[in-house]
Coordinates of C-alpha atoms in Angstrom, one line a residue:
Chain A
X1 CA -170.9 52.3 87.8
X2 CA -174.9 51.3 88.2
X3 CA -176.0 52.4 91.7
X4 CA -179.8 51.6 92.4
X5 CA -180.9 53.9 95.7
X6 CA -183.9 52.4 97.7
X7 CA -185.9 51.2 94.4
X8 CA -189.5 50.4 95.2
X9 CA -192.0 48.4 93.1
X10 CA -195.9 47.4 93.3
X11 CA -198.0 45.5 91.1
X12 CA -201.9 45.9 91.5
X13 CA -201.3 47.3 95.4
X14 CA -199.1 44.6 95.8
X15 CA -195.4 45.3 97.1
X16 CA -193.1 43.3 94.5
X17 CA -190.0 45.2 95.6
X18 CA -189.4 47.5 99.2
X19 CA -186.4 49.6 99.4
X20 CA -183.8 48.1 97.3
X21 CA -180.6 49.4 97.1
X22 CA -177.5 48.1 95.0
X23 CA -173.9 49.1 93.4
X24 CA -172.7 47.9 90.4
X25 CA -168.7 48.5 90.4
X26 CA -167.3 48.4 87.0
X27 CA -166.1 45.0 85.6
X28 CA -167.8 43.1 88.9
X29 CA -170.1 40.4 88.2
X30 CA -173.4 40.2 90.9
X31 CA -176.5 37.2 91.7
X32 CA -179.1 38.1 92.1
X33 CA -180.9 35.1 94.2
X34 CA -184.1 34.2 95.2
X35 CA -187.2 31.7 95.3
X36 CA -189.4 32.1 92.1
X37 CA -191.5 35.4 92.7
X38 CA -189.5 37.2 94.5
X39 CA -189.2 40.2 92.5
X40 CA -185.3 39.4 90.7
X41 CA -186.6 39.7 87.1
X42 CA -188.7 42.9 88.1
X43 CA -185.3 43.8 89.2
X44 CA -183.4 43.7 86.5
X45 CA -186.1 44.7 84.2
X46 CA -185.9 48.1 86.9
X47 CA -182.2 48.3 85.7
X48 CA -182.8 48.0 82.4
X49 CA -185.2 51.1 82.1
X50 CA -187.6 48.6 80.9
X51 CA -189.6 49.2 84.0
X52 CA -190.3 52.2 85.6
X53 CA -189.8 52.0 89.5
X54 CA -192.8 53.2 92.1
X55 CA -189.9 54.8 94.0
X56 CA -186.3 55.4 94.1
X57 CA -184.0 55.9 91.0
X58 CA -181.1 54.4 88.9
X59 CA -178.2 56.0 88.6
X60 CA -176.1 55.5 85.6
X61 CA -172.1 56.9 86.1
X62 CA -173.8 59.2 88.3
X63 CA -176.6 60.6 86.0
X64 CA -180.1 59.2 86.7
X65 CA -181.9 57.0 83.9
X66 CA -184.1 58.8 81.8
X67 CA -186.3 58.3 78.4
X68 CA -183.8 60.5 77.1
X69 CA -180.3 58.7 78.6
X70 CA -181.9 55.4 77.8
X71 CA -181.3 54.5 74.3
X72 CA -177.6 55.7 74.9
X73 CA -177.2 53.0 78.1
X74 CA -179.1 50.3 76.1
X75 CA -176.2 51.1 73.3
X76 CA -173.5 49.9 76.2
X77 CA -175.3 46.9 77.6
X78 CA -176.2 43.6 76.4
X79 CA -179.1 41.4 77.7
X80 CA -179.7 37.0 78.1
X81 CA -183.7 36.5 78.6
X82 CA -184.8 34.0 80.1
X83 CA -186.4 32.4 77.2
X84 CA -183.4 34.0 74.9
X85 CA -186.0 36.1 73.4
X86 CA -184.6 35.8 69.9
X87 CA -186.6 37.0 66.6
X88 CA -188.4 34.4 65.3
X89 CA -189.0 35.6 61.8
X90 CA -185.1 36.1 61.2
X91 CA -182.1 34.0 61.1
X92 CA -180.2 33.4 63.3
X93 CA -177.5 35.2 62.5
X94 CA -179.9 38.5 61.6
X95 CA -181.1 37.5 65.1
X96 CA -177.3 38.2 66.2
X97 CA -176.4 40.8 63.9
X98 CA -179.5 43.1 64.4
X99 CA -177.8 46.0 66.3
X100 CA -175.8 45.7 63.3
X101 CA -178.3 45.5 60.9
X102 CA -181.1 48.3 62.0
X103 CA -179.3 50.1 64.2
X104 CA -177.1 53.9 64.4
X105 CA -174.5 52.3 63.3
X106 CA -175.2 50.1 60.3
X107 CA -173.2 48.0 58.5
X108 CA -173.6 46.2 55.0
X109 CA -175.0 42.9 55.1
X110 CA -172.0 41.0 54.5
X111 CA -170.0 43.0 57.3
X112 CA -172.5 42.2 60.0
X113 CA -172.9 38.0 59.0
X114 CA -169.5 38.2 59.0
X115 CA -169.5 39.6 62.7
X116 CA -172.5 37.5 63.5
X117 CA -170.3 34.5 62.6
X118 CA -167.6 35.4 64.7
X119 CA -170.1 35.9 67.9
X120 CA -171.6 32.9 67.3
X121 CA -168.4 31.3 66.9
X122 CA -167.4 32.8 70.4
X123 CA -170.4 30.8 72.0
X124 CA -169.4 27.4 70.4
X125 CA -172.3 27.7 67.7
X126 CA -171.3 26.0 64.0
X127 CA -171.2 28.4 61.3
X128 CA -174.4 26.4 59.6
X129 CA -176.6 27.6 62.4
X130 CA -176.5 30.9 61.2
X131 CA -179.2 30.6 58.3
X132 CA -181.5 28.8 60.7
X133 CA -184.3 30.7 62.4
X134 CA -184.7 30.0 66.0
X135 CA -187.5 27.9 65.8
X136 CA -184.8 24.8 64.1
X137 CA -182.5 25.2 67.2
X138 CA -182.9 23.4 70.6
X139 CA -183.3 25.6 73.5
X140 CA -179.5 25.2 74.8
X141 CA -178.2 26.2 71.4
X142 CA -180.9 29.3 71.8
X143 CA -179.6 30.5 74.8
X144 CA -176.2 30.3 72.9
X145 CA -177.4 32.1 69.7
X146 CA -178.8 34.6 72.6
X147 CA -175.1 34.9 74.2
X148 CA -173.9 36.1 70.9
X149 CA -176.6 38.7 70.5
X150 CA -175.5 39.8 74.0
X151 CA -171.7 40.1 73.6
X152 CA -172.1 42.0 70.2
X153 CA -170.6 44.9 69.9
X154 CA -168.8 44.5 73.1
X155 CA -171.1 45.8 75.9
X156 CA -169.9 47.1 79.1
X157 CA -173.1 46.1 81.1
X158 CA -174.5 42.6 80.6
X159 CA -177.6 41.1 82.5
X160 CA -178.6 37.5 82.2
X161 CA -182.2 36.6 83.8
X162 CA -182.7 32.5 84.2
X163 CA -179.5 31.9 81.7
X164 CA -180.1 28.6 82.4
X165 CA -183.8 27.9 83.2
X166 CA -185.1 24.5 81.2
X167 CA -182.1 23.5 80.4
X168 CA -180.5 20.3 81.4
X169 CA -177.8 20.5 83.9
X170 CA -174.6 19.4 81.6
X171 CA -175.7 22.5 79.3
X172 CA -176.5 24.6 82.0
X173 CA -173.0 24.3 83.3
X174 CA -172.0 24.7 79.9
X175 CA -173.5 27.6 79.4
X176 CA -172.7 29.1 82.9
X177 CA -168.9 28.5 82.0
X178 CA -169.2 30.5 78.4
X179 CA -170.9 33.3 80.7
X180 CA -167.9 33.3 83.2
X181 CA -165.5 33.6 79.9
X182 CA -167.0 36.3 77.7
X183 CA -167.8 38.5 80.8
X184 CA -164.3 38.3 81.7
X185 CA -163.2 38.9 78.1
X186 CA -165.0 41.8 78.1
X187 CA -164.0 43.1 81.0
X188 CA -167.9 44.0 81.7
X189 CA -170.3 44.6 84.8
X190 CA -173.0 41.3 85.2
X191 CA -175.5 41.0 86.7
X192 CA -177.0 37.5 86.7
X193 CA -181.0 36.7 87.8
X194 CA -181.0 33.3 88.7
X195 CA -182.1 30.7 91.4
X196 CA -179.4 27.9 90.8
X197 CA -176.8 28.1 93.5
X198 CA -173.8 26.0 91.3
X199 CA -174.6 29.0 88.5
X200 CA -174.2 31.5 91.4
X201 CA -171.1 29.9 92.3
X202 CA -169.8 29.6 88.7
X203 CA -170.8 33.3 87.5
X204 CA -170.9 35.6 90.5
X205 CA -168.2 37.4 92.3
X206 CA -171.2 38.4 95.0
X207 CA -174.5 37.7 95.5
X208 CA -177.7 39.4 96.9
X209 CA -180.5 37.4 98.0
X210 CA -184.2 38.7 97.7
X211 CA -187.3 37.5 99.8
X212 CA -190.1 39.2 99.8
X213 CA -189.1 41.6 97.7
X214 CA -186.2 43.2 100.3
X215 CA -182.7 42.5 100.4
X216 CA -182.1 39.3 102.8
X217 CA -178.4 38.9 102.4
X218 CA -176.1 40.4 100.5
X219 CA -171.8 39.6 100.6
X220 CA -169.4 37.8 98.1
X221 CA -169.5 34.1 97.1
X222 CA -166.7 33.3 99.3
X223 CA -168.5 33.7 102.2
X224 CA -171.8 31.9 101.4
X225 CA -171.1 29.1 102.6
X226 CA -170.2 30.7 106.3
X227 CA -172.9 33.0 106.0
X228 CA -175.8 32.6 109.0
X229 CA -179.0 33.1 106.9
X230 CA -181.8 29.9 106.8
X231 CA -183.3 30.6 103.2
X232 CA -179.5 30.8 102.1
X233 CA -178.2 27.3 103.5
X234 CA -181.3 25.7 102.1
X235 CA -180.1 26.9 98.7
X236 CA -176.7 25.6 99.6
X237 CA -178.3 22.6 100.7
X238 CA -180.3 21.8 97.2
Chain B
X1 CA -223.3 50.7 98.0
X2 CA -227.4 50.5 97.7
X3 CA -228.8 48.3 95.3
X4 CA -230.3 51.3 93.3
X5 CA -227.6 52.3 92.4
X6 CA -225.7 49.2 91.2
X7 CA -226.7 49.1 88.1
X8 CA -225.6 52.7 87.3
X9 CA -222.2 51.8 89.1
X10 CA -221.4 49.3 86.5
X11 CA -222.8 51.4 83.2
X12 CA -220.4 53.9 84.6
X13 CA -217.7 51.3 85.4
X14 CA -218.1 50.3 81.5
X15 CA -218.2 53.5 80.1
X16 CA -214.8 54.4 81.5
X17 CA -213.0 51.6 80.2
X18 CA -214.9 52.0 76.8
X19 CA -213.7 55.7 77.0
X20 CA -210.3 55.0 78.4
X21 CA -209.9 52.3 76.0
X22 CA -210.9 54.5 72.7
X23 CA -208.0 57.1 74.0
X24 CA -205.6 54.1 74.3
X25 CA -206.0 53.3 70.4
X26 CA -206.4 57.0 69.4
X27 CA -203.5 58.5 71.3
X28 CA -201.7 54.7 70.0
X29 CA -202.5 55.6 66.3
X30 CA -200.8 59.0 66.1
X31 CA -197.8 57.8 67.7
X32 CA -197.7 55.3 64.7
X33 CA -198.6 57.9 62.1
X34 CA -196.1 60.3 63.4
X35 CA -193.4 57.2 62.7
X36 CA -194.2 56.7 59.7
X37 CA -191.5 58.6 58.1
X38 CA -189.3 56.8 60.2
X39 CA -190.2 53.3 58.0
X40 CA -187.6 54.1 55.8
X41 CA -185.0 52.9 58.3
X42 CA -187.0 49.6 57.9
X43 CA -187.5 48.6 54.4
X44 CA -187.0 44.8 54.7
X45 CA -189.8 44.6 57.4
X46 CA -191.6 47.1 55.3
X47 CA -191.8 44.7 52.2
X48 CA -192.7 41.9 54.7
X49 CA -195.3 43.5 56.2
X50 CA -196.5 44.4 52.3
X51 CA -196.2 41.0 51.8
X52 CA -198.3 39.7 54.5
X53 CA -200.9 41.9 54.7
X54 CA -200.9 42.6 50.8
X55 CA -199.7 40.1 48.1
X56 CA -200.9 37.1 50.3
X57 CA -204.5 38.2 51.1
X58 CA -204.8 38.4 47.3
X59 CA -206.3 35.0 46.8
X60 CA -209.3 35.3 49.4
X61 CA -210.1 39.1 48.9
X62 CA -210.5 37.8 45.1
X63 CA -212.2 34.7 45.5
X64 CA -214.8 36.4 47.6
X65 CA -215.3 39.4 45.4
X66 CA -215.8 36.8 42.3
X67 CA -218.4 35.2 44.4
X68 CA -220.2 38.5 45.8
X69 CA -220.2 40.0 42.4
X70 CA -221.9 36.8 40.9
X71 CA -224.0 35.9 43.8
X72 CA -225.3 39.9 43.0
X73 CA -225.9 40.0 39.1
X74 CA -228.6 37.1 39.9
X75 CA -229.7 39.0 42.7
X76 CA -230.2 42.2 41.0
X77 CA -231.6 39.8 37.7
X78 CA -234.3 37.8 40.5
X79 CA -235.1 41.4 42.2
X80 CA -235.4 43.5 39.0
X81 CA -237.8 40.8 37.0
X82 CA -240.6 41.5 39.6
X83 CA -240.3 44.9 39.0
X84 CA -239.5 44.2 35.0
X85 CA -236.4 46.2 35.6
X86 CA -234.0 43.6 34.8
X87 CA -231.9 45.9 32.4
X88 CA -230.4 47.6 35.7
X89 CA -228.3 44.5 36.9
X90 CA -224.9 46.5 35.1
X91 CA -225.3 49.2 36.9
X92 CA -226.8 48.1 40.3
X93 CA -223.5 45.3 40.2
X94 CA -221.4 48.0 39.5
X95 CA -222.5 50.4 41.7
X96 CA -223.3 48.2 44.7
X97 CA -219.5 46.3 44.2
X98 CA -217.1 49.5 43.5
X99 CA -219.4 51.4 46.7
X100 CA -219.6 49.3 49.1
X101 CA -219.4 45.2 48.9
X102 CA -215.6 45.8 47.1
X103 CA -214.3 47.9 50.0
X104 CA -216.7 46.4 52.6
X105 CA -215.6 42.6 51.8
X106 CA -212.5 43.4 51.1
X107 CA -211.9 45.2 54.7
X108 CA -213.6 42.3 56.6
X109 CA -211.5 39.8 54.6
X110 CA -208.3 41.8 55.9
X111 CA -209.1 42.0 59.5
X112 CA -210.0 38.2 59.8
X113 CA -206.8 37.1 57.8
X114 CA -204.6 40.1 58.7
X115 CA -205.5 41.7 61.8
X116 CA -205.5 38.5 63.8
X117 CA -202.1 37.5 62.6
X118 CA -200.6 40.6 63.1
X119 CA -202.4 40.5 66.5
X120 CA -201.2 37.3 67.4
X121 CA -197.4 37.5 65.8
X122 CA -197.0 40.9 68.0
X123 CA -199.1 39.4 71.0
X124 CA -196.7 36.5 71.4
X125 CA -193.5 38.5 70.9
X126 CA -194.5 40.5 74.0
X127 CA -194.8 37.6 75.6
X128 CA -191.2 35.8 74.4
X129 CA -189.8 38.7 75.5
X130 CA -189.3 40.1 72.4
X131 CA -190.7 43.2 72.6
X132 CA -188.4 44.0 75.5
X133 CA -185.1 42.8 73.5
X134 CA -185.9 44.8 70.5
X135 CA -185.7 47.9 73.5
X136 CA -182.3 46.5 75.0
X137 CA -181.2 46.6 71.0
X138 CA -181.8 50.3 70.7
X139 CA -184.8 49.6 68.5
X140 CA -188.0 51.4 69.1
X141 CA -191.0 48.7 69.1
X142 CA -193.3 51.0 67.2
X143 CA -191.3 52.2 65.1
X144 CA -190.0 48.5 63.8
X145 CA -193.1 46.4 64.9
X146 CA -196.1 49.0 64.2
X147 CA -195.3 51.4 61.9
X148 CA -194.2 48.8 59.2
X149 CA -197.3 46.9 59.2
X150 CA -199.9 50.2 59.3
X151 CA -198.0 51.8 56.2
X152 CA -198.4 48.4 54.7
X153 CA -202.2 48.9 55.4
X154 CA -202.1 52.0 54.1
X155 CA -200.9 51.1 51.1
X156 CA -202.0 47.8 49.8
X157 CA -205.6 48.0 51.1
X158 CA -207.0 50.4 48.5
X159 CA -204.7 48.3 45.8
X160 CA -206.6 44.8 47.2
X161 CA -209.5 47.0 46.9
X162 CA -208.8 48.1 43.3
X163 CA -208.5 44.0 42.6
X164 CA -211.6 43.1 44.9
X165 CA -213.6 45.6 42.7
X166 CA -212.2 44.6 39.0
X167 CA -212.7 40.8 40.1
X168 CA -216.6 41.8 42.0
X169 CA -217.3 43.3 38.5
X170 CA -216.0 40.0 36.6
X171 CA -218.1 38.2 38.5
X172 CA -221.1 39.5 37.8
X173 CA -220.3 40.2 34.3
X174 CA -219.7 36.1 33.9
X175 CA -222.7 35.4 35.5
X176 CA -224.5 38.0 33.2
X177 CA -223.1 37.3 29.9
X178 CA -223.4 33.1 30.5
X179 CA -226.7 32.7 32.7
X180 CA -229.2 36.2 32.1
X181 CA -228.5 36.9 28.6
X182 CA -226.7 39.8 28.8
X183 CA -224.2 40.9 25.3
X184 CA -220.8 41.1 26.7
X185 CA -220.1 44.0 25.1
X186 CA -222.8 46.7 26.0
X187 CA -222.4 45.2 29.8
X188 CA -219.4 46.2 30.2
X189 CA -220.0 49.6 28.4
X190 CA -223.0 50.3 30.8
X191 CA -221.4 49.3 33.8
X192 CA -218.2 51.7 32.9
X193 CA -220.4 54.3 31.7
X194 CA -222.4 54.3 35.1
X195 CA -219.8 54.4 37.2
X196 CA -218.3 57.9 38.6
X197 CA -215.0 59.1 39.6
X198 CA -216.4 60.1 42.8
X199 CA -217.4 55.9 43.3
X200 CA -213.9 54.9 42.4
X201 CA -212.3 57.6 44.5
X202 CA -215.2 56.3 47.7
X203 CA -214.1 52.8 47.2
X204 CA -210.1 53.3 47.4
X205 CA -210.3 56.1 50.6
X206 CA -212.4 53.2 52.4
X207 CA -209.7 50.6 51.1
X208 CA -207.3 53.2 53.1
X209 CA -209.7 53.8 55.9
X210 CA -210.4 50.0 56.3
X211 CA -206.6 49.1 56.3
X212 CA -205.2 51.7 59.0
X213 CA -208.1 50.6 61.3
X214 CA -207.8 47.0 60.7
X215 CA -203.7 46.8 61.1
X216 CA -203.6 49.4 63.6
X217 CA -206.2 48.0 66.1
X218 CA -204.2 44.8 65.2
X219 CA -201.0 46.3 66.7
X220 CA -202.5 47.9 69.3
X221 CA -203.8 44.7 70.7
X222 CA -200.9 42.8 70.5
X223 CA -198.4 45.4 72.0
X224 CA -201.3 45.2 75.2
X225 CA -201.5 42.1 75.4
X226 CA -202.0 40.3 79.0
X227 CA -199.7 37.2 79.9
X228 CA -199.2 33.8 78.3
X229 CA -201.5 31.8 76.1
X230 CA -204.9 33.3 77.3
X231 CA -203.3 37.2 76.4
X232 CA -202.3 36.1 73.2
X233 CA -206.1 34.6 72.8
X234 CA -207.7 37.6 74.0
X235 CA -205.6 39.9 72.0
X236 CA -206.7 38.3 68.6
X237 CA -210.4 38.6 69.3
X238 CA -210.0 42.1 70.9
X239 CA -208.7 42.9 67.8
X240 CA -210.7 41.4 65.0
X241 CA -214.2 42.4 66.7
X242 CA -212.9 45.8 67.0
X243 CA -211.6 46.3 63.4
X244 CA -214.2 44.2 62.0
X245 CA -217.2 46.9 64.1
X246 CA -215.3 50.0 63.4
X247 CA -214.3 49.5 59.4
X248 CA -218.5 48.6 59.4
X249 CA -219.1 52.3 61.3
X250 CA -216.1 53.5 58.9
X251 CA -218.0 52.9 56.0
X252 CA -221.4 54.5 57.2
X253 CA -219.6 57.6 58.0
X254 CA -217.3 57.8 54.8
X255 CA -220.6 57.3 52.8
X256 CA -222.3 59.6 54.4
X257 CA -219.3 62.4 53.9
X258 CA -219.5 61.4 50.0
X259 CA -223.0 60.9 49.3
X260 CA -225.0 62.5 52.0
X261 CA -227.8 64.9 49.8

């Protein structure tokens, strides 16, 4: 469980986030929806620990998130950014294998391509990508070889911010479909950062939508469509 | 606020940052020294940061010591005549290239090559992101990014140094030996029999000196780099004006602490 409890956040004097507060249930997959500046990517980098909060805390199976707890939580999660954030000066299946590779836990060389070939199997990425670097792939198949870098090892926690931002919209549904599939193979807790309302609808199990940096509506997809808010119908309505 | 006092305002406003700024790098440099043990979990980026900031800066750091070295035997030869002291250009050539222009050059040479790619490679990785993965991956930044490249430094600069000054001392040996009518032989004798231990031993701790302050102010700027294109832009210069200022005050003081009467 990943509880956030009335998480504040400025920038420069200026209130990004105001009193959010979230649960993360085990295995549950959760929107996060907004227009663009709303403070969803602050959010998630909040969750992460990559971002230290003005106020409130996150709580991690109870225990709050700490330099020390950190590396241990960043062990069980695995992370999509936006612009798949890969290594440019490795392959792409070092790229995939790098937990693997310069992590606790190594591996040998052969043992982690062969597991970096099997992730990027999982995301429908040919085996002769993997000696590419990330420069020679096209951004779709980047947000793929990012997938794999995500799923490896099995996380429990996965967060995706913009999974499919510039991309066109067969891939993007493509994409959101392969996210749908390896979070409920793993069985893990999402959380997806996005603005798309069909990737909300493909991904999610609920949503919560941000203006202004508070919580404006927060309830499961089912009931988005019924739901009385005006910024939410003119989602729908795009 | 009156008008008096403005201009005091902003010296202190500048001062502040200038201080602030100088305890950013400082208190950034022993965080990188104190992981340098902690390389060894890294030895592939290790020998790529070797490689970069080493192997590859080979060709300019020697072209330009060939060059100086020459350019300074005729120097020495034009300066000397007036003063029918001519005979000196071993020793000055040797003394001025293993001192100072070896070390000196050398050290520029790295932080306009070096420290603006380093500054720019680590610049744009914070802003892809990448920076941030290698976190969510359980890999410290500094320890995988920084410390790499500063041991690197550490390393290769007094080596590139050790070649700048061999290849300064060819130089004006050529130009010596084909152009003043100097015997091969008995230049090369004086100029080895001029020069010290204590020169040699100068001219490698500034190779040291140079490279920790050119790669280090390097990573420095590009792990604090602002947003986008511009932060990227801003980083590089940040960095190779600072390293290129401070390994010039480096090598005042580390003269002084060797040679000072």
């Amino acid at each position: 469980m990943i509880r956030l409890e009335h998480i504040a956040k400025s920038f420069g004097g200026t209130p990004v986030l105001e009193d959010i507060s979230l649960d993360l249930a085990p295995g549950t997959s959760l929107a996060v929806l907004g227009r663009s500046g709303t403070g969803k990517s602050v959010l998630a980098q909040i969750t992460l620990g990559l971002l230290a909060p003005d106020a409130g805390r996150v709580l991690v199976e109870g225990a709050p998130l700490t330099r020390r707890t950190h590396r241990a939580f960043m062990a069980r999660t695995g992370v999509l950014f936006q612009g798949a954030a890969l290594f440019d000066s490795l392959t792409i299946w070092e790229n995939v294998a790098f937990r693997l590779l310069n992590g606790p836990n190594r591996r040998s060389r052969s043992t982690a391509r062969e597991a970096a070939l099997e992730a990027l199997a999982r995301v429908d990425l040919a085996p002769r990508v993997a000696d590419l670097h990330p420069a020679d792939l096209s951004g779709g198949m980047q947000k793929r070889a990012g997938l794999a870098r995500a799923i490896m090892g099995a996380p429990e926690f996965l967060v995706f911010d913009e999974p499919n931002s510039g991309l066109d919209p067969v891939t993007a549904r493509e994409i959101d479909a392969l996210i749908r599939t390896l979070v409920s193979d793993l069985g893990a807790t999402a959380m997806t950062i996005t603005h798309d309302m069909a990737g909300v609808r493909a991904i999610a199990d609920t949503v919560m939508l941000l203006d202004e940096g508070r919580v404006r509506w927060q309830g499961p997809v089912a009931k988005i469509d019924t739901a009385e808010d005006g910024l939410l119908s003119r989602f729908l309505a795009r | 606020m009156t008008p008096v006092l403005a201009p005091l305002a902003f010296i202190g406003r500048g001062t502040r940052r200038m201080v602030a700024r100088v305890g950013n790098v400082t208190l950034f440099s022993l965080a990188v020294l104190i992981r340098l043990p902690a390389t060894a979990r890294f030895p592939r980026e290790v020998a790529r940061a070797a490689l970069q900031v080493g192997w590859l800066s080979l060709p300019v750091v020697g072209l330009t010591a060939v060059f100086t070295g020459a350019a300074l035997a005729l120097q020495i030869h034009a300066g000397g005549t007036r003063l029918s002291a001519e005979a000196v250009v071993p020793q000055i050539v040797a003394i001025g290239i293993v001192r100072e222009l070896g070390p000196v050059l050398v050290g520029l040479m790295v932080a306009a090559r070096v420290t603006s790619s380093i500054a720019a490679e680590i610049a744009t990785m914070k802003v892809t992101e990448q920076i941030s993965a290698l976190v969510t991956l359980s890999t410290d930044p500094m320890t995988y990014l920084a410390a790499p490249r500063v041991l690197a430094g550490l390393v290769t600069l007094p080596l590139l140094v050790a070649v700048g000054d061999v290849l300064g001392l060819f130089g004006g040996f050529a130009v010596a030996t084909a152009q003043l009518g100097f015997a091969p032989e008995a230049y090369v004798r004086t100029s080895w029999n001029f020069l010290t231990t204590a020169d040699m031993a100068l001219s490698l701790t500034k190779g040291a000196v140079f490279g920790l302050i050119a790669v280090t102010l390097a990573c420095h700027a590009g792990m604090n780099a602002g947003r986008g294109a511009r932060g990227v832009g801003q980083a590089v210069t940040s960095a190779v004006q600072s390293a290129a200022i401070l390994i010039l005050a480096a090598n005042v003081a580390l003269t002084a602490l060797f040679f000072a009467p």
